[in-house]
Amino acid sequence: MYQKLLIAIDPEDDGEGKRALEAAMDLLAEDGELHLASVFSPGGGGFFPHVTEEAPERKEAEVREMLDLLVRKYLPLNRSATLHVVAGSAGEKLVGLAGQLCVELMILVSRGSSGHWPLRRATVEYVAVNATCAVLVLPSMDKAELEKSEEHRE
């Protein structure tokens, strides 16, 4: 069992959030600390710095609200989690946060090379290579469901 666990989570994907929290509950010690993190791109207009999609503070508040909703829906009532919402490069921010918190395990859900959240194959690889803690990569929901259906056919 782990005492400090960090889940990198896409707050917009309810199913994967639920799955990651369930996996964390199986691995976290009864008195362990759970941390949920989401990294967002601060946006910006590139060559037009005055043009922004959304103010970073607003985006951060929106992401934090979605993370909070996931926690209230799927985390057992006798557990709590600390939420971390950071802007920047997903891989670098997750590795830095894991080091800062001194976590023992980080859980990621791989989305392969698709998906709108920036936790793609390159980010998973970056985290797995550079993190100072153990890293557990759960397959995407689609892959997990495909494997289950294939097992039932055999």
mmCIF file of C-alpha atoms in Angstrom:
data_model
loop_
_atom_site.group_PDB
_atom_site.id
_atom_site.type_symbol
_atom_site.label_atom_id
_atom_site.label_comp_id
_atom_site.label_asym_id
_atom_site.label_seq_id
_atom_site.Cartn_x
_atom_site.Cartn_y
_atom_site.Cartn_z
ATOM 1 C CA MET A 1 0.000 0.000 0.000
ATOM 2 C CA TYR A 2 1.137 3.516 -0.766
ATOM 3 C CA GLN A 3 1.137 6.455 1.669
ATOM 4 C CA LYS A 4 1.220 9.256 -0.950
ATOM 5 C CA LEU A 5 -0.415 8.871 -4.317
ATOM 6 C CA LEU A 6 -0.888 11.342 -7.189
ATOM 7 C CA ILE A 7 -3.464 10.862 -9.938
ATOM 8 C CA ALA A 8 -3.040 12.853 -13.141
ATOM 9 C CA ILE A 9 -6.594 13.245 -14.322
ATOM 10 C CA ASP A 10 -8.620 14.699 -17.165
ATOM 11 C CA PRO A 11 -11.514 16.372 -15.365
ATOM 12 C CA GLU A 12 -13.626 16.326 -18.516
ATOM 13 C CA ASP A 13 -13.559 12.525 -18.789
ATOM 14 C CA ASP A 14 -15.889 11.202 -16.108
ATOM 15 C CA GLY A 15 -15.353 7.498 -16.867
ATOM 16 C CA GLU A 16 -11.587 7.645 -16.757
ATOM 17 C CA GLY A 17 -11.710 9.800 -13.636
ATOM 18 C CA LYS A 18 -13.878 7.203 -11.918
ATOM 19 C CA ARG A 19 -11.591 4.385 -13.006
ATOM 20 C CA ALA A 20 -8.423 6.156 -11.841
ATOM 21 C CA LEU A 21 -9.988 6.920 -8.443
ATOM 22 C CA GLU A 22 -11.076 3.282 -8.047
ATOM 23 C CA ALA A 23 -7.550 2.087 -8.843
ATOM 24 C CA ALA A 24 -6.131 4.589 -6.361
ATOM 25 C CA MET A 25 -8.425 3.382 -3.585
ATOM 26 C CA ASP A 26 -7.133 -0.169 -4.101
ATOM 27 C CA LEU A 27 -3.522 1.030 -3.746
ATOM 28 C CA LEU A 28 -3.718 3.775 -1.119
ATOM 29 C CA ALA A 29 -3.106 2.984 2.545
ATOM 30 C CA GLU A 30 -6.001 3.648 4.916
ATOM 31 C CA ASP A 31 -4.247 6.735 6.307
ATOM 32 C CA GLY A 32 -2.605 7.679 3.001
ATOM 33 C CA GLU A 33 -2.647 11.018 1.180
ATOM 34 C CA LEU A 34 -4.380 11.297 -2.181
ATOM 35 C CA HIS A 35 -3.578 14.102 -4.602
ATOM 36 C CA LEU A 36 -5.400 14.781 -7.875
ATOM 37 C CA ALA A 37 -3.736 16.915 -10.519
ATOM 38 C CA SER A 38 -4.802 18.353 -13.813
ATOM 39 C CA VAL A 39 -2.593 20.376 -16.126
ATOM 40 C CA PHE A 40 -4.096 22.847 -18.560
ATOM 41 C CA SER A 41 -2.624 24.911 -21.339
ATOM 42 C CA PRO A 42 -2.789 28.594 -20.442
ATOM 43 C CA GLY A 43 -3.619 29.319 -24.086
ATOM 44 C CA GLY A 44 -2.749 32.618 -25.609
ATOM 45 C CA GLY A 45 -2.803 34.019 -29.048
ATOM 46 C CA GLY A 46 0.665 32.997 -30.209
ATOM 47 C CA PHE A 47 1.704 35.882 -32.435
ATOM 48 C CA PHE A 48 -1.211 37.903 -31.029
ATOM 49 C CA PRO A 49 -0.570 38.010 -27.263
ATOM 50 C CA HIS A 50 -3.531 40.289 -26.618
ATOM 51 C CA VAL A 51 -5.893 37.646 -28.039
ATOM 52 C CA THR A 52 -6.608 34.899 -25.515
ATOM 53 C CA GLU A 53 -9.116 32.071 -25.581
ATOM 54 C CA GLU A 54 -9.871 32.428 -21.885
ATOM 55 C CA ALA A 55 -8.189 34.089 -18.910
ATOM 56 C CA PRO A 56 -5.874 31.601 -17.133
ATOM 57 C CA GLU A 57 -7.565 32.303 -13.784
ATOM 58 C CA ARG A 58 -10.964 31.468 -15.248
ATOM 59 C CA LYS A 59 -9.648 28.287 -16.876
ATOM 60 C CA GLU A 60 -7.976 27.223 -13.626
ATOM 61 C CA ALA A 61 -11.195 27.780 -11.657
ATOM 62 C CA GLU A 62 -13.182 25.824 -14.247
ATOM 63 C CA VAL A 63 -10.767 22.865 -14.132
ATOM 64 C CA ARG A 64 -10.704 22.923 -10.306
ATOM 65 C CA GLU A 65 -14.509 22.866 -10.231
ATOM 66 C CA MET A 66 -14.613 19.823 -12.551
ATOM 67 C CA LEU A 67 -11.997 18.011 -10.420
ATOM 68 C CA ASP A 68 -13.999 18.781 -7.285
ATOM 69 C CA LEU A 69 -17.120 17.323 -8.889
ATOM 70 C CA LEU A 70 -15.266 14.094 -9.777
ATOM 71 C CA VAL A 71 -14.068 13.796 -6.173
ATOM 72 C CA ARG A 72 -17.563 14.338 -4.769
ATOM 73 C CA LYS A 73 -19.031 11.763 -7.187
ATOM 74 C CA TYR A 74 -16.489 8.944 -6.928
ATOM 75 C CA LEU A 75 -14.304 9.289 -3.844
ATOM 76 C CA PRO A 76 -15.594 7.361 -0.814
ATOM 77 C CA LEU A 77 -16.925 9.665 1.907
ATOM 78 C CA ASN A 78 -14.283 8.508 4.399
ATOM 79 C CA ARG A 79 -11.484 9.695 2.073
ATOM 80 C CA SER A 80 -10.268 13.115 1.027
ATOM 81 C CA ALA A 81 -8.080 14.431 -1.755
ATOM 82 C CA THR A 82 -5.997 17.519 -2.327
ATOM 83 C CA LEU A 83 -6.601 19.110 -5.731
ATOM 84 C CA HIS A 84 -3.805 20.614 -7.823
ATOM 85 C CA VAL A 85 -4.507 22.591 -10.992
ATOM 86 C CA VAL A 86 -1.455 23.886 -12.829
ATOM 87 C CA ALA A 87 -0.812 25.576 -16.149
ATOM 88 C CA GLY A 88 1.956 24.522 -18.501
ATOM 89 C CA SER A 89 3.511 21.477 -20.097
ATOM 90 C CA ALA A 90 1.755 18.378 -18.734
ATOM 91 C CA GLY A 91 4.793 16.118 -18.432
ATOM 92 C CA GLU A 92 7.058 18.666 -16.791
ATOM 93 C CA LYS A 93 4.380 19.921 -14.413
ATOM 94 C CA LEU A 94 3.356 16.409 -13.313
ATOM 95 C CA VAL A 95 6.946 15.307 -12.685
ATOM 96 C CA GLY A 96 7.627 18.517 -10.769
ATOM 97 C CA LEU A 97 4.483 18.181 -8.675
ATOM 98 C CA ALA A 98 5.238 14.533 -7.864
ATOM 99 C CA GLY A 99 8.709 15.517 -6.687
ATOM 100 C CA GLN A 100 7.431 18.469 -4.686
ATOM 101 C CA LEU A 101 4.808 16.331 -2.923
ATOM 102 C CA CYS A 102 7.232 13.373 -2.480
ATOM 103 C CA VAL A 103 4.606 10.924 -3.744
ATOM 104 C CA GLU A 104 5.386 7.220 -3.952
ATOM 105 C CA LEU A 105 3.138 6.461 -6.932
ATOM 106 C CA MET A 106 1.653 8.442 -9.795
ATOM 107 C CA ILE A 107 -1.319 7.051 -11.732
ATOM 108 C CA LEU A 108 -1.915 8.120 -15.333
ATOM 109 C CA VAL A 109 -4.566 7.084 -17.830
ATOM 110 C CA SER A 110 -3.044 6.756 -21.283
ATOM 111 C CA ARG A 111 -5.063 7.986 -24.196
ATOM 112 C CA GLY A 112 -2.586 6.863 -26.813
ATOM 113 C CA SER A 113 -2.069 9.457 -29.506
ATOM 114 C CA SER A 114 -5.670 10.653 -29.564
ATOM 115 C CA GLY A 115 -7.870 12.668 -27.250
ATOM 116 C CA HIS A 116 -8.134 16.359 -26.535
ATOM 117 C CA TRP A 117 -6.353 16.294 -23.178
ATOM 118 C CA PRO A 118 -2.582 16.757 -23.543
ATOM 119 C CA LEU A 119 -1.800 13.514 -21.693
ATOM 120 C CA ARG A 120 -0.778 11.706 -24.829
ATOM 121 C CA ARG A 121 1.813 9.042 -25.453
ATOM 122 C CA ALA A 122 4.724 11.524 -25.304
ATOM 123 C CA THR A 123 3.569 12.869 -21.933
ATOM 124 C CA VAL A 124 3.143 9.382 -20.479
ATOM 125 C CA GLU A 125 6.617 8.460 -21.718
ATOM 126 C CA TYR A 126 8.125 11.678 -20.324
ATOM 127 C CA VAL A 127 6.568 11.079 -16.907
ATOM 128 C CA ALA A 128 7.550 7.395 -16.831
ATOM 129 C CA VAL A 129 11.174 8.226 -17.649
ATOM 130 C CA ASN A 130 11.611 11.351 -15.509
ATOM 131 C CA ALA A 131 9.449 10.842 -12.408
ATOM 132 C CA THR A 132 11.258 10.090 -9.165
ATOM 133 C CA CYS A 133 8.395 7.821 -8.057
ATOM 134 C CA ALA A 134 6.778 4.681 -9.424
ATOM 135 C CA VAL A 135 4.347 5.303 -12.296
ATOM 136 C CA LEU A 136 1.251 3.220 -13.059
ATOM 137 C CA VAL A 137 -0.232 3.740 -16.516
ATOM 138 C CA LEU A 138 -3.809 2.538 -16.895
ATOM 139 C CA PRO A 139 -5.002 1.819 -20.435
ATOM 140 C CA SER A 140 -7.672 4.058 -21.890
ATOM 141 C CA MET A 141 -11.283 3.064 -21.234
ATOM 142 C CA ASP A 142 -11.678 1.935 -24.843
ATOM 143 C CA LYS A 143 -8.679 -0.424 -24.633
ATOM 144 C CA ALA A 144 -9.752 -1.810 -21.255
ATOM 145 C CA GLU A 145 -13.289 -2.513 -22.471
ATOM 146 C CA LEU A 146 -11.971 -4.127 -25.673
ATOM 147 C CA GLU A 147 -9.720 -6.466 -23.647
ATOM 148 C CA LYS A 148 -12.622 -7.448 -21.370
ATOM 149 C CA SER A 149 -14.876 -8.263 -24.308
ATOM 150 C CA GLU A 150 -12.116 -10.368 -25.923
ATOM 151 C CA GLU A 151 -11.612 -12.298 -22.643
ATOM 152 C CA HIS A 152 -15.328 -13.129 -22.511
ATOM 153 C CA ARG A 153 -15.253 -14.527 -26.069
ATOM 154 C CA GLU A 154 -12.431 -16.962 -25.342
#
